[in-house]
């Protein structure tokens, strides 16, 4: 949803020529969500089956943006 590198509208444009495509948008997330929450499972299932048909992506709606990372000690109180 918040990817300045490859915005969701580009996925819509790509889908025009990829009729079997499926767009999954993660609310409040930017670029590189492949390692967040249930996304690794979804990607693994897609690669295993070679199709987006039947992918269970309901868990994506429960993902929240990662907290702001300031340094290894965490945010200031």
JSON list of C-alpha atoms in Angstrom, two decimals:
[
{"chain": "A", "resi": 1, "resn": "UNK", "atom": "CA", "xyz": [0.00, 0.00, 0.00]},
{"chain": "A", "resi": 2, "resn": "UNK", "atom": "CA", "xyz": [2.79, 2.44, 0.85]},
{"chain": "A", "resi": 3, "resn": "UNK", "atom": "CA", "xyz": [5.55, 1.31, -1.52]},
{"chain": "A", "resi": 4, "resn": "UNK", "atom": "CA", "xyz": [7.23, 4.29, -3.19]},
{"chain": "A", "resi": 5, "resn": "UNK", "atom": "CA", "xyz": [9.51, 1.98, -5.23]},
{"chain": "A", "resi": 6, "resn": "UNK", "atom": "CA", "xyz": [6.83, -0.14, -6.91]},
{"chain": "A", "resi": 7, "resn": "UNK", "atom": "CA", "xyz": [3.43, 1.37, -6.07]},
{"chain": "A", "resi": 8, "resn": "UNK", "atom": "CA", "xyz": [0.29, -0.81, -6.18]},
{"chain": "A", "resi": 9, "resn": "UNK", "atom": "CA", "xyz": [-0.91, 0.92, -9.35]},
{"chain": "A", "resi": 10, "resn": "UNK", "atom": "CA", "xyz": [2.02, -0.70, -11.19]},
{"chain": "A", "resi": 11, "resn": "UNK", "atom": "CA", "xyz": [0.66, -4.13, -10.17]},
{"chain": "A", "resi": 12, "resn": "UNK", "atom": "CA", "xyz": [-2.67, -3.13, -11.69]},
{"chain": "A", "resi": 13, "resn": "UNK", "atom": "CA", "xyz": [-0.88, -2.21, -14.92]},
{"chain": "A", "resi": 14, "resn": "UNK", "atom": "CA", "xyz": [1.05, -5.51, -14.97]},
{"chain": "A", "resi": 15, "resn": "UNK", "atom": "CA", "xyz": [-2.15, -7.48, -14.33]},
{"chain": "A", "resi": 16, "resn": "UNK", "atom": "CA", "xyz": [-3.56, -6.29, -17.64]},
{"chain": "A", "resi": 17, "resn": "UNK", "atom": "CA", "xyz": [-1.12, -8.61, -19.45]},
{"chain": "A", "resi": 18, "resn": "UNK", "atom": "CA", "xyz": [-1.09, -11.31, -16.74]},
{"chain": "A", "resi": 19, "resn": "UNK", "atom": "CA", "xyz": [-4.66, -12.63, -16.60]},
{"chain": "A", "resi": 20, "resn": "UNK", "atom": "CA", "xyz": [-3.87, -15.27, -13.95]},
{"chain": "A", "resi": 21, "resn": "UNK", "atom": "CA", "xyz": [-2.20, -12.76, -11.63]},
{"chain": "A", "resi": 22, "resn": "UNK", "atom": "CA", "xyz": [-3.27, -11.93, -8.12]},
{"chain": "A", "resi": 23, "resn": "UNK", "atom": "CA", "xyz": [-2.49, -8.67, -6.35]},
{"chain": "A", "resi": 24, "resn": "UNK", "atom": "CA", "xyz": [-2.04, -8.78, -2.59]},
{"chain": "A", "resi": 25, "resn": "UNK", "atom": "CA", "xyz": [-1.73, -5.44, -0.83]},
{"chain": "A", "resi": 26, "resn": "UNK", "atom": "CA", "xyz": [-0.48, -5.21, 2.75]},
{"chain": "A", "resi": 27, "resn": "UNK", "atom": "CA", "xyz": [-2.01, -2.20, 4.52]},
{"chain": "A", "resi": 28, "resn": "UNK", "atom": "CA", "xyz": [0.46, 0.41, 5.67]},
{"chain": "A", "resi": 29, "resn": "UNK", "atom": "CA", "xyz": [3.48, -1.52, 4.38]},
{"chain": "A", "resi": 30, "resn": "UNK", "atom": "CA", "xyz": [6.22, -0.37, 2.06]},
{"chain": "A", "resi": 31, "resn": "UNK", "atom": "CA", "xyz": [8.65, -2.24, -0.16]},
{"chain": "A", "resi": 32, "resn": "UNK", "atom": "CA", "xyz": [9.98, -5.64, 0.93]},
{"chain": "A", "resi": 33, "resn": "UNK", "atom": "CA", "xyz": [7.25, -7.37, 2.94]},
{"chain": "A", "resi": 34, "resn": "UNK", "atom": "CA", "xyz": [8.34, -10.89, 1.96]},
{"chain": "A", "resi": 35, "resn": "UNK", "atom": "CA", "xyz": [9.59, -11.70, 5.46]},
{"chain": "A", "resi": 36, "resn": "UNK", "atom": "CA", "xyz": [6.68, -10.23, 7.43]},
{"chain": "A", "resi": 37, "resn": "UNK", "atom": "CA", "xyz": [4.04, -12.30, 9.17]},
{"chain": "A", "resi": 38, "resn": "UNK", "atom": "CA", "xyz": [2.38, -14.90, 6.96]},
{"chain": "A", "resi": 39, "resn": "UNK", "atom": "CA", "xyz": [3.84, -13.58, 3.69]},
{"chain": "A", "resi": 40, "resn": "UNK", "atom": "CA", "xyz": [6.68, -16.18, 3.55]},
{"chain": "A", "resi": 41, "resn": "UNK", "atom": "CA", "xyz": [4.07, -18.96, 3.71]},
{"chain": "A", "resi": 42, "resn": "UNK", "atom": "CA", "xyz": [2.03, -17.39, 0.91]},
{"chain": "A", "resi": 43, "resn": "UNK", "atom": "CA", "xyz": [5.11, -16.99, -1.28]},
{"chain": "A", "resi": 44, "resn": "UNK", "atom": "CA", "xyz": [6.17, -20.61, -0.58]},
{"chain": "A", "resi": 45, "resn": "UNK", "atom": "CA", "xyz": [2.70, -21.92, -1.47]},
{"chain": "A", "resi": 46, "resn": "UNK", "atom": "CA", "xyz": [2.69, -19.88, -4.68]},
{"chain": "A", "resi": 47, "resn": "UNK", "atom": "CA", "xyz": [6.11, -21.22, -5.69]},
{"chain": "A", "resi": 48, "resn": "UNK", "atom": "CA", "xyz": [5.19, -24.79, -4.77]},
{"chain": "A", "resi": 49, "resn": "UNK", "atom": "CA", "xyz": [1.95, -24.81, -6.77]},
{"chain": "A", "resi": 50, "resn": "UNK", "atom": "CA", "xyz": [2.98, -22.40, -9.51]},
{"chain": "A", "resi": 51, "resn": "UNK", "atom": "CA", "xyz": [-0.38, -20.67, -9.31]},
{"chain": "A", "resi": 52, "resn": "UNK", "atom": "CA", "xyz": [-2.15, -17.96, -7.33]},
{"chain": "A", "resi": 53, "resn": "UNK", "atom": "CA", "xyz": [-5.40, -19.94, -7.47]},
{"chain": "A", "resi": 54, "resn": "UNK", "atom": "CA", "xyz": [-6.59, -21.02, -4.04]},
{"chain": "A", "resi": 55, "resn": "UNK", "atom": "CA", "xyz": [-3.98, -19.10, -2.06]},
{"chain": "A", "resi": 56, "resn": "UNK", "atom": "CA", "xyz": [-5.22, -18.37, 1.46]},
{"chain": "A", "resi": 57, "resn": "UNK", "atom": "CA", "xyz": [-4.27, -14.73, 1.99]},
{"chain": "A", "resi": 58, "resn": "UNK", "atom": "CA", "xyz": [-6.75, -13.85, 4.76]},
{"chain": "A", "resi": 59, "resn": "UNK", "atom": "CA", "xyz": [-3.86, -13.46, 7.22]},
{"chain": "A", "resi": 60, "resn": "UNK", "atom": "CA", "xyz": [-2.61, -10.40, 5.29]},
{"chain": "A", "resi": 61, "resn": "UNK", "atom": "CA", "xyz": [-5.50, -8.34, 6.66]},
{"chain": "A", "resi": 62, "resn": "UNK", "atom": "CA", "xyz": [-4.18, -8.94, 10.19]},
{"chain": "A", "resi": 63, "resn": "UNK", "atom": "CA", "xyz": [-0.67, -7.61, 9.49]},
{"chain": "A", "resi": 64, "resn": "UNK", "atom": "CA", "xyz": [0.26, -4.26, 10.96]},
{"chain": "A", "resi": 65, "resn": "UNK", "atom": "CA", "xyz": [3.11, -1.94, 10.01]},
{"chain": "A", "resi": 66, "resn": "UNK", "atom": "CA", "xyz": [6.41, -2.70, 11.74]},
{"chain": "A", "resi": 67, "resn": "UNK", "atom": "CA", "xyz": [7.37, -0.30, 14.51]},
{"chain": "A", "resi": 68, "resn": "UNK", "atom": "CA", "xyz": [9.81, 2.45, 13.61]},
{"chain": "A", "resi": 69, "resn": "UNK", "atom": "CA", "xyz": [13.39, 1.24, 13.91]},
{"chain": "A", "resi": 70, "resn": "UNK", "atom": "CA", "xyz": [15.70, 3.86, 15.35]},
{"chain": "A", "resi": 71, "resn": "UNK", "atom": "CA", "xyz": [18.64, 1.78, 16.57]},
{"chain": "A", "resi": 72, "resn": "UNK", "atom": "CA", "xyz": [19.47, -1.56, 18.19]},
{"chain": "A", "resi": 73, "resn": "UNK", "atom": "CA", "xyz": [18.41, -0.25, 21.60]},
{"chain": "A", "resi": 74, "resn": "UNK", "atom": "CA", "xyz": [14.88, 0.54, 20.39]},
{"chain": "A", "resi": 75, "resn": "UNK", "atom": "CA", "xyz": [12.95, 3.76, 20.50]},
{"chain": "A", "resi": 76, "resn": "UNK", "atom": "CA", "xyz": [13.35, 6.33, 23.24]},
{"chain": "A", "resi": 77, "resn": "UNK", "atom": "CA", "xyz": [10.78, 6.12, 26.07]}
]
